Coordinates of C-alpha atoms and ligand atoms in Angstrom, one line a residue:
M1 CA 157.7 148.6 67.9
K2 CA 154.0 147.3 67.5
K3 CA 150.9 148.6 66.8
S4 CA 149.4 147.5 70.1
T5 CA 152.3 148.9 72.2
R6 CA 152.0 152.3 70.7
R7 CA 148.6 152.5 72.0
A8 CA 149.1 151.1 74.7
L9 CA 152.2 153.8 75.7
G10 CA 150.1 157.2 73.7
A11 CA 146.7 156.4 76.4
A12 CA 149.0 155.9 79.2
S13 CA 151.0 158.8 78.6
F14 CA 147.7 160.4 78.5
L15 CA 146.2 159.5 81.2
F16 CA 149.6 160.3 83.1
L17 CA 148.9 163.9 81.6
A18 CA 145.4 164.3 82.1
A19 CA 146.4 162.7 85.8
T20 CA 148.9 165.7 86.4
F21 CA 146.9 168.3 85.3
L22 CA 144.2 167.6 87.8
L23 CA 145.9 167.2 90.1
S24 CA 148.5 170.2 90.0
A25 CA 145.2 172.2 89.3
A26 CA 143.5 170.9 92.4
F27 CA 146.6 171.8 94.9
A28 CA 147.8 174.8 93.1
A29 CA 148.6 177.6 95.8
E30 CA 147.8 180.0 94.0
A31 CA 146.5 183.7 95.7
P32 CA 143.0 184.3 94.9
T33 CA 143.6 187.2 92.5
N34 CA 143.1 186.1 88.7
V35 CA 142.6 182.8 90.1
T36 CA 139.3 180.9 88.8
N37 CA 140.3 177.4 89.7
I38 CA 137.2 175.6 90.7
F39 CA 140.0 173.0 92.5
R40 CA 140.3 176.0 94.9
P41 CA 137.0 176.9 96.9
L42 CA 138.1 179.9 99.5
S43 CA 134.3 180.5 100.6
I44 CA 132.2 178.1 102.5
P45 CA 129.2 176.9 99.4
A46 CA 132.3 176.4 97.2
Q47 CA 134.1 174.1 99.5
A48 CA 131.1 172.1 99.6
I49 CA 130.9 171.8 96.5
R50 CA 134.1 170.6 95.5
E51 CA 133.4 168.1 98.7
V52 CA 130.5 166.2 97.1
S53 CA 132.0 166.4 93.5
F54 CA 135.6 164.9 95.1
L55 CA 133.6 162.3 96.5
V56 CA 131.7 161.4 93.4
L57 CA 134.8 161.9 91.2
A58 CA 136.6 158.7 93.8
I59 CA 133.8 156.2 93.3
C60 CA 133.4 157.0 89.6
A61 CA 137.2 156.3 89.5
G62 CA 136.5 153.9 91.1
I63 CA 134.1 152.2 89.3
F64 CA 136.2 152.1 86.2
L65 CA 138.9 151.1 87.8
V66 CA 137.3 147.8 88.6
V67 CA 135.6 147.5 85.2
G68 CA 138.3 148.3 83.1
V69 CA 141.0 145.7 84.7
L70 CA 138.2 143.8 85.0
L71 CA 137.8 144.3 80.8
A72 CA 141.3 144.1 80.5
Y73 CA 141.9 140.8 81.6
T74 CA 139.3 139.2 79.9
V75 CA 141.1 140.6 76.6
V76 CA 144.4 139.8 76.9
R77 CA 143.7 136.1 78.5
F78 CA 141.0 135.1 76.6
R79 CA 142.3 136.4 73.4
Q80 CA 142.5 134.1 70.0
R81 CA 145.1 131.9 70.0
P82 CA 146.6 130.1 66.8
G83 CA 145.0 126.8 67.3
D84 CA 141.7 127.7 68.8
D85 CA 139.4 125.5 67.8
G86 CA 136.7 128.5 66.7
R87 CA 134.3 127.0 68.6
E88 CA 131.7 128.7 71.3
P89 CA 132.5 128.7 74.6
P90 CA 129.4 127.1 77.0
Q91 CA 126.8 129.5 78.0
I92 CA 126.3 129.6 81.7
Y93 CA 122.3 131.5 82.6
G94 CA 120.9 131.8 85.8
S95 CA 123.7 133.0 88.7
N96 CA 121.4 133.8 91.3
Q97 CA 124.6 135.3 93.4
L98 CA 126.2 137.7 90.7
E99 CA 123.0 138.8 89.0
F100 CA 122.4 140.1 92.9
A101 CA 125.8 140.9 93.3
W102 CA 125.2 143.2 89.8
T103 CA 121.8 144.4 91.4
V104 CA 122.4 145.1 94.9
I105 CA 126.2 147.1 94.1
P106 CA 124.8 149.7 91.5
I107 CA 121.5 150.7 93.7
V108 CA 123.4 151.1 96.9
T109 CA 126.1 153.1 94.8
V110 CA 123.6 155.2 93.3
F111 CA 122.1 156.2 97.1
V112 CA 125.8 157.4 98.4
L113 CA 125.3 159.1 95.9
F114 CA 122.1 160.5 95.6
L115 CA 121.7 161.3 99.7
A116 CA 125.6 162.9 99.6
T117 CA 124.5 165.3 96.6
A118 CA 121.0 165.9 97.9
R119 CA 123.1 167.1 102.2
T120 CA 124.7 169.4 100.6
I121 CA 122.5 170.8 97.6
Y122 CA 120.0 171.2 100.8
D123 CA 123.2 172.8 103.1
V124 CA 124.0 175.0 99.9
Q125 CA 120.6 176.2 99.3
G126 CA 118.5 175.6 102.5
A127 CA 121.2 178.5 104.5
A128 CA 119.2 180.5 106.9
P129 CA 121.5 183.8 106.2
P130 CA 122.6 184.2 109.9
A131 CA 123.1 187.3 112.0
G132 CA 125.2 189.7 110.6
A133 CA 124.8 188.5 107.0
L134 CA 125.7 191.4 104.4
N135 CA 122.4 191.7 101.6
V136 CA 123.3 192.5 98.6
T137 CA 120.8 192.6 95.1
V138 CA 123.2 192.1 91.9
V139 CA 121.1 193.3 88.8
G140 CA 122.4 191.4 85.3
H141 CA 122.6 194.6 82.5
Q142 CA 123.8 193.8 78.4
W143 CA 126.8 193.7 79.7
W144 CA 127.9 194.9 83.3
W145 CA 126.6 194.2 86.6
E146 CA 124.3 196.3 89.1
I147 CA 125.7 196.2 92.6
R148 CA 122.6 197.8 95.3
Y149 CA 123.3 197.4 99.4
P150 CA 120.2 198.0 100.2
E151 CA 121.2 198.6 103.8
L152 CA 123.3 200.7 103.1
G153 CA 122.5 203.1 100.3
I154 CA 125.5 201.9 98.2
V155 CA 125.1 201.2 94.5
T156 CA 127.9 200.3 92.2
A157 CA 128.9 198.3 89.5
N158 CA 131.1 195.0 88.6
E159 CA 133.0 195.3 91.7
L160 CA 131.0 193.2 94.9
H161 CA 133.0 194.6 98.0
V162 CA 132.1 192.0 101.2
P163 CA 133.5 190.8 104.4
V164 CA 135.5 188.3 105.0
S165 CA 134.2 185.8 107.4
E166 CA 136.8 184.2 110.3
S167 CA 136.8 181.6 112.4
G168 CA 134.3 183.0 115.1
Q169 CA 132.4 185.7 113.3
R170 CA 130.2 184.9 110.3
R171 CA 130.2 187.2 107.5
P172 CA 127.8 185.1 105.0
T173 CA 126.9 187.7 101.7
F174 CA 123.5 186.6 100.8
L175 CA 123.3 188.0 97.0
R176 CA 119.5 188.7 95.7
L177 CA 119.7 188.4 92.1
E178 CA 117.9 189.5 89.2
S179 CA 118.1 190.8 85.0
V180 CA 116.6 194.1 83.4
D181 CA 117.2 192.1 80.2
V182 CA 118.1 188.9 79.4
A183 CA 119.5 185.6 81.4
H184 CA 122.7 186.7 82.9
S185 CA 124.5 183.9 85.2
F186 CA 126.4 184.9 88.0
W187 CA 129.6 182.7 88.6
V188 CA 132.6 183.5 90.6
P189 CA 134.2 179.9 90.3
Q190 CA 135.8 180.0 93.8
L191 CA 133.4 181.2 95.8
A192 CA 130.0 179.5 94.7
G193 CA 128.3 177.6 92.0
K194 CA 126.7 179.5 89.0
T195 CA 123.1 180.7 89.5
D196 CA 120.8 182.5 87.0
L197 CA 119.6 186.5 86.7
I198 CA 116.6 185.8 85.0
P199 CA 114.0 188.3 83.9
N200 CA 110.8 188.8 85.9
K201 CA 112.4 186.1 88.8
E202 CA 113.9 186.6 91.8
N203 CA 117.2 184.3 92.3
T204 CA 119.0 183.6 95.6
M205 CA 122.4 183.1 96.6
W206 CA 124.7 183.4 99.0
I207 CA 129.0 183.4 99.3
E208 CA 131.4 183.8 102.3
P209 CA 134.7 183.7 101.3
V210 CA 137.5 182.9 104.4
Q211 CA 140.3 184.8 102.6
T212 CA 140.7 188.2 101.6
G213 CA 141.8 189.1 98.3
T214 CA 140.4 190.0 95.2
Y215 CA 138.4 186.2 93.6
I216 CA 137.3 186.7 89.5
G217 CA 134.2 185.8 88.0
N218 CA 132.4 186.2 84.9
C219 CA 129.0 185.9 83.5
A220 CA 127.9 182.0 82.8
E221 CA 125.0 182.4 80.0
Y222 CA 125.2 183.3 76.9
C223 CA 124.2 187.0 77.0
G224 CA 124.8 188.5 73.5
L225 CA 128.0 189.7 71.8
Q226 CA 129.9 191.1 74.8
H227 CA 128.8 188.2 76.8
A228 CA 132.8 188.0 76.9
H229 CA 133.0 191.4 78.2
M230 CA 131.1 190.8 81.4
L231 CA 134.3 190.3 84.2
L232 CA 132.9 190.6 88.2
R233 CA 135.4 191.1 91.2
V234 CA 134.9 190.0 94.4
I235 CA 137.4 192.4 96.2
V236 CA 137.3 190.4 99.7
H237 CA 138.2 193.0 102.8
T238 CA 139.1 192.3 105.8
P239 CA 135.8 193.7 108.5
E240 CA 137.5 197.5 109.4
E241 CA 139.0 197.9 105.3
F242 CA 135.2 196.8 104.6
A243 CA 133.5 199.1 106.9
K244 CA 136.6 202.0 105.4
W245 CA 135.1 201.4 101.9
V246 CA 131.4 201.4 102.9
A247 CA 131.8 204.7 104.8
E248 CA 134.1 206.4 101.4
Q249 CA 131.0 204.7 98.7
K250 CA 128.2 206.3 101.2
Q251 CA 129.6 209.7 101.3
S252 CA 128.1 211.8 97.9
S253 CA 130.5 212.9 94.5
A254 CA 132.7 214.8 94.4
D255 CA 132.1 218.3 93.9
D256 CA 136.0 219.8 92.8
P257 CA 135.9 223.6 91.7
Q258 CA 138.2 223.0 89.4
A259 CA 135.9 220.7 87.7
R260 CA 133.2 222.5 87.4
A261 CA 133.7 223.8 83.4
G262 CA 132.9 219.9 82.8
R263 CA 130.3 219.1 85.5
D264 CA 128.8 221.4 84.7
L265 CA 129.0 220.2 80.7
F266 CA 128.2 216.9 81.5
F267 CA 124.8 217.8 83.2
S268 CA 123.9 219.9 79.7
T269 CA 124.6 216.6 77.7
S270 CA 121.9 213.5 77.8
C271 CA 124.6 211.7 79.8
I272 CA 122.0 212.9 83.4
N273 CA 119.7 210.0 81.7
C274 CA 121.7 207.0 81.5
H275 CA 123.9 207.6 84.7
T276 CA 123.5 208.3 88.6
I277 CA 126.1 211.0 90.1
R278 CA 124.1 210.7 94.2
G279 CA 123.7 214.3 95.2
T280 CA 123.3 215.6 91.6
Q281 CA 120.2 215.9 89.1
A282 CA 122.0 213.0 87.6
T283 CA 119.5 209.8 88.5
G284 CA 119.6 207.7 85.2
T285 CA 119.6 203.8 86.0
F286 CA 120.3 202.4 82.7
G287 CA 123.8 202.6 82.5
P288 CA 126.7 202.3 85.9
D289 CA 126.6 204.4 88.6
L290 CA 129.0 206.9 88.5
T291 CA 129.2 208.5 92.0
H292 CA 132.3 207.0 93.0
L293 CA 133.2 206.2 89.4
M294 CA 137.2 206.3 89.8
S295 CA 137.1 203.3 93.0
R296 CA 136.2 201.1 90.6
E297 CA 139.2 198.8 88.5
T298 CA 138.2 198.3 85.5
L299 CA 136.0 199.9 82.9
G300 CA 132.9 198.1 80.7
A301 CA 132.8 194.7 83.3
G302 CA 136.7 194.5 83.3
T303 CA 136.9 195.0 79.6
V304 CA 139.9 197.8 80.0
P305 CA 141.2 198.8 83.3
N306 CA 140.1 202.4 84.8
T307 CA 142.7 204.8 84.0
A308 CA 142.5 208.8 82.7
E309 CA 143.8 207.3 79.6
K310 CA 141.1 204.8 79.3
L311 CA 137.8 206.4 80.3
R312 CA 138.5 208.9 77.6
A313 CA 138.5 206.8 74.7
W314 CA 135.4 204.9 76.7
V315 CA 133.8 208.4 76.6
R316 CA 135.1 209.9 73.4
D317 CA 133.7 206.0 71.6
P318 CA 132.5 203.2 73.8
Q319 CA 132.2 201.1 70.9
T320 CA 135.5 201.0 69.8
I321 CA 136.6 199.1 73.4
K322 CA 132.8 197.3 73.4
E323 CA 131.3 196.5 70.4
G324 CA 127.5 196.6 70.4
C325 CA 127.9 197.8 74.5
N326 CA 124.4 200.5 75.1
M327 CA 126.6 204.0 75.4
P328 CA 126.6 205.1 72.8
N329 CA 129.5 207.6 71.2
M330 CA 128.3 211.4 72.2
Q331 CA 129.8 213.0 69.7
L332 CA 131.7 215.4 72.0
T333 CA 134.6 217.4 70.3
D334 CA 137.9 217.4 71.9
N335 CA 137.9 220.0 74.5
E336 CA 133.8 218.6 75.5
L337 CA 135.9 215.5 76.2
N338 CA 139.2 216.2 77.9
Q339 CA 136.1 218.4 80.4
I340 CA 134.1 216.1 80.8
V341 CA 137.1 213.4 81.5
A342 CA 138.1 216.1 83.7
Y343 CA 135.2 216.0 85.7
L344 CA 134.4 212.3 86.0
V345 CA 137.9 211.5 87.3
T346 CA 137.4 213.6 90.6
L347 CA 134.5 210.9 91.1
K348 CA 136.6 208.7 92.9
Ligands
CUA401 CU1 125.6 188.2 81.1 CU2 126.7 186.3 79.7

């Protein structure tokens, strides 16, 4: 096989693979859980972004195709042949039609791209919250997400619970984004674009999921050692389920008599300087609110599943699970550890 033929085949198979990948990514019909596919948005702003990016992609693909075909034709048609006399072909200057065409066509193309993009930016960034919108404040920490519902009096961590928008009943969630330490970035690929959380600056964004399920996101701005362990879960409920979740979260913390020893021990340690358990003397705000700790799926912002066993390992020495995290090893004895974990698992 000739070298040029091999090269052409290689290029063709690469293009075919790339196209297959893009198409399968675009049309894969996966449920939202554990999908972080930007080609399958299930939220109004993310869908608007996909539409404009497909338009841009299509226009650019058209330009690529025209230029590529003309280039390939020229290279083959006017290649060097045996018996060429080696003279330069005639040089032609000053074709008004040609110059007009290659000035006007790019201007029109750029103008169309500009208008379509500007309209989408305006629609997404300028959207006003409709009646019935939910307001949530997300605060970035190294390396977890504090999630506050100011109107509902709920504070949780790493899991944003929101209602779904059904036809006729819009329930978008408007987010205020803040950071207490460094810059983070809130990104749930199926729900919206990325928005940074910056210290001393308040950013806003919104999501409007149209399908229930669990959506996975993560911090998209390098923010230190455990940047990769800063996962987000957005749990989208039906309105009834959401109301139930709100009612559960509003309840004050459990006070199980069986776990009294652990509870007393917890309140005698410095745990209470960093964590809040609503309705108790634990009012720290440096670490996640533990009022309903066991209602959450993971520990350490998605690092490990939230089971009693993992919780014990976490309290014993968080550094073995999430190196560099701000929770210290409390140097508890095995007995103290058992008591504290026995208390924590009652916080449902
Ligand atoms: Cu927070 Cu990266």
